[in-house]
Coordinates of C-alpha atoms in Angstrom, one line a residue:
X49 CA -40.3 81.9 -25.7
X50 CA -42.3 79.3 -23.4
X51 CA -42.3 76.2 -24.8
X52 CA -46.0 75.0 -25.7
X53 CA -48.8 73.1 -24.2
X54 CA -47.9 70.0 -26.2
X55 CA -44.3 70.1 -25.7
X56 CA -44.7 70.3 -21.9
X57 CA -46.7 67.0 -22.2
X58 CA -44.3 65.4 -24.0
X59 CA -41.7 66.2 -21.7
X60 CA -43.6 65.2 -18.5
X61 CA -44.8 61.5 -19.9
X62 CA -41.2 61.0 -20.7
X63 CA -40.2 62.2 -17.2
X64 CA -42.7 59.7 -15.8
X65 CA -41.4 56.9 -17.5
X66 CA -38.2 57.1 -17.1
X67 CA -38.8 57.3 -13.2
X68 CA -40.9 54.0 -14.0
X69 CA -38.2 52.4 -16.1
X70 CA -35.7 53.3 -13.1
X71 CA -37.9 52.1 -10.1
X72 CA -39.8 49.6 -11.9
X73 CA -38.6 48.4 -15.2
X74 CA -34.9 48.4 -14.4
X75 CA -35.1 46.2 -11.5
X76 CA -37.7 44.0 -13.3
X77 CA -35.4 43.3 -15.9
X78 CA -32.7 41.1 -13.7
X79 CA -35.1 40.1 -11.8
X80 CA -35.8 36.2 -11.3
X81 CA -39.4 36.4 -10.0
X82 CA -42.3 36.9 -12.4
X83 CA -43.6 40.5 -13.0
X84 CA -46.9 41.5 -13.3
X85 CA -50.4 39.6 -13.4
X86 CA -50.8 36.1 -15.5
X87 CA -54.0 37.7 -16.8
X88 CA -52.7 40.2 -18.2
X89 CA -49.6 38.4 -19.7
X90 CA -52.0 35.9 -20.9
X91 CA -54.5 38.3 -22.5
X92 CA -52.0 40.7 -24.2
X93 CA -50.0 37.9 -25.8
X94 CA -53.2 35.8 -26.5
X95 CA -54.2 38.6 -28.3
X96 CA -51.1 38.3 -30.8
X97 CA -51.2 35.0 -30.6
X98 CA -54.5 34.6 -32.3
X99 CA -53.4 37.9 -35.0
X100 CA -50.4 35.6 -35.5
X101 CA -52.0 32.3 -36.1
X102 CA -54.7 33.9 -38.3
X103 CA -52.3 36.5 -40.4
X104 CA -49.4 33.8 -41.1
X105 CA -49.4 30.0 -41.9
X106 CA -48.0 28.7 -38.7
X107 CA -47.5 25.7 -37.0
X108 CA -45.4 24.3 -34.9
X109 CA -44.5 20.5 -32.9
X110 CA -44.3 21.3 -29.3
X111 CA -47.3 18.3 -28.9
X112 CA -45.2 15.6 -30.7
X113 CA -41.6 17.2 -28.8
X114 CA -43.3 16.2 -25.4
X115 CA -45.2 13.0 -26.5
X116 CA -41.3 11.7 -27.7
X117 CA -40.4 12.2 -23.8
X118 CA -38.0 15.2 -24.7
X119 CA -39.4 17.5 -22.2
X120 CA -38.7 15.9 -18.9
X121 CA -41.0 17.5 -16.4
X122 CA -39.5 19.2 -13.6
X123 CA -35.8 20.0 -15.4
X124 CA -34.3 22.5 -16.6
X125 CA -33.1 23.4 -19.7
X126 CA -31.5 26.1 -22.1
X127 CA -33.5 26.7 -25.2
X128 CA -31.5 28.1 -27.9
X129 CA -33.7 29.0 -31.0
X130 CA -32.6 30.2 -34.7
X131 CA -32.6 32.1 -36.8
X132 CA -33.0 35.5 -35.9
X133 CA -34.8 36.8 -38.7
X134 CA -35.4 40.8 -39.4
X135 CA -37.6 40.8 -36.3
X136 CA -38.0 37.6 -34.3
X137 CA -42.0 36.8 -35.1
X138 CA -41.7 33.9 -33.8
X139 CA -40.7 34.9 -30.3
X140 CA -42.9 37.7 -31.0
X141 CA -46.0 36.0 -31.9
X142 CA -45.9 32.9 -30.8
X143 CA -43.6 32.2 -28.0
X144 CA -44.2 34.8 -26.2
X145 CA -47.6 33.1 -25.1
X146 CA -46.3 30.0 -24.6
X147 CA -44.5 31.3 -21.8
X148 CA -46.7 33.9 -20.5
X149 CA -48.9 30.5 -20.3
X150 CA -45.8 28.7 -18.4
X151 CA -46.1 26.4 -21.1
X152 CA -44.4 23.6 -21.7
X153 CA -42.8 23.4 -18.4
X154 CA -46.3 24.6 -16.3
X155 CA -44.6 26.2 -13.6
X156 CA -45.1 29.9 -13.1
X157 CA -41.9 31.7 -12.5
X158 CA -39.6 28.5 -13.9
X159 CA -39.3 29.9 -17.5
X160 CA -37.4 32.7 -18.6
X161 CA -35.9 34.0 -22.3
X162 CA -33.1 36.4 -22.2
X163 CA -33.4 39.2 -24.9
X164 CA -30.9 42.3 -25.9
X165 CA -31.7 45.0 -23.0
X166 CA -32.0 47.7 -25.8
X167 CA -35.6 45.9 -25.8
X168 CA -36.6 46.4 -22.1
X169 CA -36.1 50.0 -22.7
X170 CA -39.0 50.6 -25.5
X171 CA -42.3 51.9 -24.0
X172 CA -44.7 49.5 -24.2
X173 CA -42.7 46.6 -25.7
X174 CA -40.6 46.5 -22.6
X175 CA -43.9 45.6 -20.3
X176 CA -45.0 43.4 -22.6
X177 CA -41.8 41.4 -22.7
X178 CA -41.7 41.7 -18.6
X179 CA -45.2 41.0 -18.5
X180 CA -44.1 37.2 -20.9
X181 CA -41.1 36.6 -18.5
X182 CA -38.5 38.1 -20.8
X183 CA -35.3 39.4 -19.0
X184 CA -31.9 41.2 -19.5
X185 CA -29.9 39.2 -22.2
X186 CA -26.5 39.8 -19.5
X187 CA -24.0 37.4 -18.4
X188 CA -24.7 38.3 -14.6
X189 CA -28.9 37.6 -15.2
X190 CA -28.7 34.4 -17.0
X191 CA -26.4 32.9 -14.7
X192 CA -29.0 33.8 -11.8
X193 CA -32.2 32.2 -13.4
X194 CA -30.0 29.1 -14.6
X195 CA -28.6 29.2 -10.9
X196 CA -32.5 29.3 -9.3
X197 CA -33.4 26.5 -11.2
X198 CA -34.9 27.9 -14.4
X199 CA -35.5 27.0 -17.9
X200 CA -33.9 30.1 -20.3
X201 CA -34.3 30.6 -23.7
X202 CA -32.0 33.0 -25.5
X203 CA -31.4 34.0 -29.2
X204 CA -27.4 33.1 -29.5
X205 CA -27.1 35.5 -32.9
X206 CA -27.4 38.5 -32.2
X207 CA -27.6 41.8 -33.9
X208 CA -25.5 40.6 -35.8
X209 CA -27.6 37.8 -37.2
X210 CA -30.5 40.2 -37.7
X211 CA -28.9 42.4 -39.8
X212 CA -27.4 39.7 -42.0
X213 CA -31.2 38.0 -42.6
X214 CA -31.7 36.9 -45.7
X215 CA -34.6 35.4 -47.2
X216 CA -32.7 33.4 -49.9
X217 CA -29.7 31.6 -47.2
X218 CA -30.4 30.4 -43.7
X219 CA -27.5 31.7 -42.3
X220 CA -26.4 31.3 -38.0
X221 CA -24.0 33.2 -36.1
X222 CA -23.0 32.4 -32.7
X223 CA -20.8 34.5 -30.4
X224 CA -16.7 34.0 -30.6
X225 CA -17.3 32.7 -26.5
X226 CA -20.0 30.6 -27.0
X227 CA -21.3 32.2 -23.4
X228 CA -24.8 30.2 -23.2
X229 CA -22.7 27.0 -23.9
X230 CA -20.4 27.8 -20.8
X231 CA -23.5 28.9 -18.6
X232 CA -25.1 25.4 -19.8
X233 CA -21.9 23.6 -18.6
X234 CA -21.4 25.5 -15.7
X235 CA -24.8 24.5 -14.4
X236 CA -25.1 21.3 -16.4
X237 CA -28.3 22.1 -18.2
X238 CA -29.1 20.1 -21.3
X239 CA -29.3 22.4 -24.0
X240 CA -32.4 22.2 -26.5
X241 CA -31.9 23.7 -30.0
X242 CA -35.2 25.1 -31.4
X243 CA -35.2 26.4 -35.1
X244 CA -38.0 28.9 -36.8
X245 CA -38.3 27.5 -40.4
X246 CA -39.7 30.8 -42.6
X247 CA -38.4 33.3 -40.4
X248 CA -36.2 34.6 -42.2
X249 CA -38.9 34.7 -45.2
X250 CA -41.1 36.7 -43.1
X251 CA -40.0 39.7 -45.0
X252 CA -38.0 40.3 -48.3
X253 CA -34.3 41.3 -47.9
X254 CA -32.1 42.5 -50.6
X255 CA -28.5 43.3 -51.0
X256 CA -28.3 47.2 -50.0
X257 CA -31.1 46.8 -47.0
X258 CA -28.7 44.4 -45.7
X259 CA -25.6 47.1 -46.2
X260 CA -26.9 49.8 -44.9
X261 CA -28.2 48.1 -41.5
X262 CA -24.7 46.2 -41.2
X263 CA -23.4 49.6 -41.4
X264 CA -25.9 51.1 -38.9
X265 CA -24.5 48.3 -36.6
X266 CA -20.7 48.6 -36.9
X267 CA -21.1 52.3 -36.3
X268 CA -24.1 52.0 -33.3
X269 CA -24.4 49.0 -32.3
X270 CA -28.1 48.9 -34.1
X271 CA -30.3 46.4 -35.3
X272 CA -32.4 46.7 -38.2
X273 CA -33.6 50.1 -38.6
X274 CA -34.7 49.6 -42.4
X275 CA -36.5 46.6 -44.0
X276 CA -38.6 46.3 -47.2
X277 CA -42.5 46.2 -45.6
X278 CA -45.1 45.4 -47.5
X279 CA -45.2 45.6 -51.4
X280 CA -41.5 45.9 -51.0
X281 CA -41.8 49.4 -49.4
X282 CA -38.6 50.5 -47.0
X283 CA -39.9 50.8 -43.7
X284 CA -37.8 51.9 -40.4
X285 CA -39.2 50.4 -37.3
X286 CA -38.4 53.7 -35.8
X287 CA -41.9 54.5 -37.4
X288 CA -44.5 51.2 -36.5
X289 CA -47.2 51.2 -39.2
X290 CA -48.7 48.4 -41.2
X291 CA -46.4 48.2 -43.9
X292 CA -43.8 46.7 -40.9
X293 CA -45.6 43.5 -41.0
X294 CA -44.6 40.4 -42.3
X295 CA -45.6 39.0 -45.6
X296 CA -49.4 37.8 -45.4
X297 CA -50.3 34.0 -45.1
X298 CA -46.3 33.3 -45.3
X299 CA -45.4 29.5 -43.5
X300 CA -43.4 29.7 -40.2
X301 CA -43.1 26.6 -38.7
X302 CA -41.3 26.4 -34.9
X303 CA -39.6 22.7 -34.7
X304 CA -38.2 22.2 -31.1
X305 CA -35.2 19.1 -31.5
X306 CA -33.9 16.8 -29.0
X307 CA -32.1 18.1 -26.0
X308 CA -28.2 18.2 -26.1
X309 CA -26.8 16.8 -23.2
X310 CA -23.7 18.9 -21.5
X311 CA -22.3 16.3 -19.1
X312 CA -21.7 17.2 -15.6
X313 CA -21.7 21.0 -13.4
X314 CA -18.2 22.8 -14.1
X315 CA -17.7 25.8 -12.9
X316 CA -15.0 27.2 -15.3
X317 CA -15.6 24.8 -18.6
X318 CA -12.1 24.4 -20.4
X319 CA -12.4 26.3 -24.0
X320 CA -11.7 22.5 -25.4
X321 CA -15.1 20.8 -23.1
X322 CA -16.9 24.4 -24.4
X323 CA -15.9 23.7 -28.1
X324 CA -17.0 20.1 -28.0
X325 CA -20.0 20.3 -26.2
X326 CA -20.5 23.3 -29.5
X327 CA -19.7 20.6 -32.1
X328 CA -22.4 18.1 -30.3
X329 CA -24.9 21.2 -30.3
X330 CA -24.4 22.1 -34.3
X331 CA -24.3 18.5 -35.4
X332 CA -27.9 18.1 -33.8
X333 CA -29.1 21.7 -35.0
X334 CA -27.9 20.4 -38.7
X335 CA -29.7 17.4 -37.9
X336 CA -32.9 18.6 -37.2
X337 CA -32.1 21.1 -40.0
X338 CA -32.1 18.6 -42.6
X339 CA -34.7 16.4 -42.0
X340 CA -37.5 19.4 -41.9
X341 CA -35.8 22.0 -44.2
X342 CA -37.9 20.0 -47.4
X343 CA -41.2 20.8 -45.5
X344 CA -40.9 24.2 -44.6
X345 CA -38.7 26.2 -46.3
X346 CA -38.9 26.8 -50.7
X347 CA -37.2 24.7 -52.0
X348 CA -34.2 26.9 -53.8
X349 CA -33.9 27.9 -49.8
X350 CA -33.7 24.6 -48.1
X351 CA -31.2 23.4 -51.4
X352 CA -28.5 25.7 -50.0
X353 CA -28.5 24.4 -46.9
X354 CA -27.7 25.7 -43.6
X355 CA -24.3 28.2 -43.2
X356 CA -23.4 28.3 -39.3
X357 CA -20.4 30.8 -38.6
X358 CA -19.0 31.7 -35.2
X359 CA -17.5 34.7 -35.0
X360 CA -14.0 35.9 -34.2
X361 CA -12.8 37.1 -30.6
X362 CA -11.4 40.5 -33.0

């Protein structure tokens, strides 16, 4: 039986991409130049931007971070932002254009963030993400783009963190290595904790939607695949549709703190220097933490405080 029109152009568009991930994508996604037109990156990200700004209350203090003199123009920096939430609006949204404007830093090809490279191999998403300087969350990439000079931004939790969101406990994890602290020490970049406040109240989470996509992950190595939409719905991502989106007119505030110096370049940081530098790091993320938790997050949320965990080498 020959296999019908329809199915033959299936097959053929997903032929042609994955010659275009291979000769195009692939290399695009270690790559430490910028891909693709500033137009475009600024249009398409603009675009959800605006959708962003209009759908949820957000704001954010980028301004007041600069005017304080802790953006020094011209160095570099690791941005390390929290939480990770069910699906990252806030990098999403918002950051995305920030960088696809080279904004703060104003130097085209000088910012980067490093994202899982599961993400770089969804149609559509992936250019996007290329298009807003987003590149392969490896040991091997970041180490280049720290290495030519650039500012990175990375998300140190993880799957792991996304499938543990909950909307009633701000809750970290960071990795048993603590790789970007080593890569900010080898190169002796000052590393610049950035936290979302509402992201993890961007969507309802409940006991068993948290069970199931822990289990999804132990198993596959996925993020969420199931989160409760809109009017409490269970949605898979699997399948986009409106009910994916995040609660309507719900605060997310982005609140960049002051910069964490690392001390001088070593090449192969001591796990003591590592964990030290780690203990300056948390103390300034619980710091900034506390004094803008009241603001932003409800109140029952921000009494609980913030849980930070970093996982075992097992």
């Amino acid at each position: 039986m020959m296999p019908s029109a329809g199915t033959c152009t299936i097959l053929a568009l997903a032929a042609c991409w994955i010659v275009w991930y291979i000769l195009v994508l692939q290399p695009a996604s270690v790559s430490n130049k910028p891909w693709g037109p500033r137009w475009l990156a600024v249009s398409v990200s603009g675009a959800l931007h605006s959708f962003g700004c209009w759908y949820l209350n957000f704001s954010h203090n980028v301004p007041e971070h600069i005017k304080a003199g802790h953006w020094e123009e011209g160095k570099q920096y690791v941005f390390s932002w929290h939480p990770h939430g069910a699906f990252t609006i806030s990098a999403l949204y918002f950051v995305s254009h920030w960088w696809a404007k080279d904004m703060p830093g104003g130097i085209r090809g000088k910012q980067f963030v490093c994202v899982a490279p599961l993400l770089l191999r969804i149609p559509f998403l992936a250019e996007f993400l290329l298009l807003c300087h987003a590149r392969s969350q490896d040991r091997k990439t970041f180490n280049k783009l720290l290495g030519e000079g650039a500012t990175v931004a990375v998300q140190p939790g993880g799957l792991i963190e996304q499938v543990e969101t909950d909307d009633q406990q701000e809750r970290l994890f960071f990795p048993a290595n603590l790789g970007f602290i080593r890569l900010a020490i080898k190169h002796g970049v000052p590393l610049c904790p950035v936290y979302a406040f509402g992201e993890n109240q961007l969507y309802r989470t409940t006991g068993w939607v948290r069970r199931l996509n822990t289990f999804f992950y132990k198993y596959f190595k996925s993020g969420n695949l199931v989160v409760l939409g809109q009017g409490g719905i269970p949605v898979t991502p699997a399948l986009p549709n409106p009910l994916l989106l995040p609660i309507f007119r719900n605060k997310l505030h982005i609140h960049l703190g002051k910069p964490v110096e690392v001390g001088p370049k070593e090449e192969n940081p001591s796990d003591e220097r590592v964990q030290e530098v780690f203990k300056n790091y948390a103390a300034s993320l619980q710091e900034m933490f506390d004094e803008n938790k009241y603001k932003y997050l409800p109140k029952e949320v921000a009494d609980r405080g913030l849980e930070i965990n970093v996982r075992s080498k097992n």
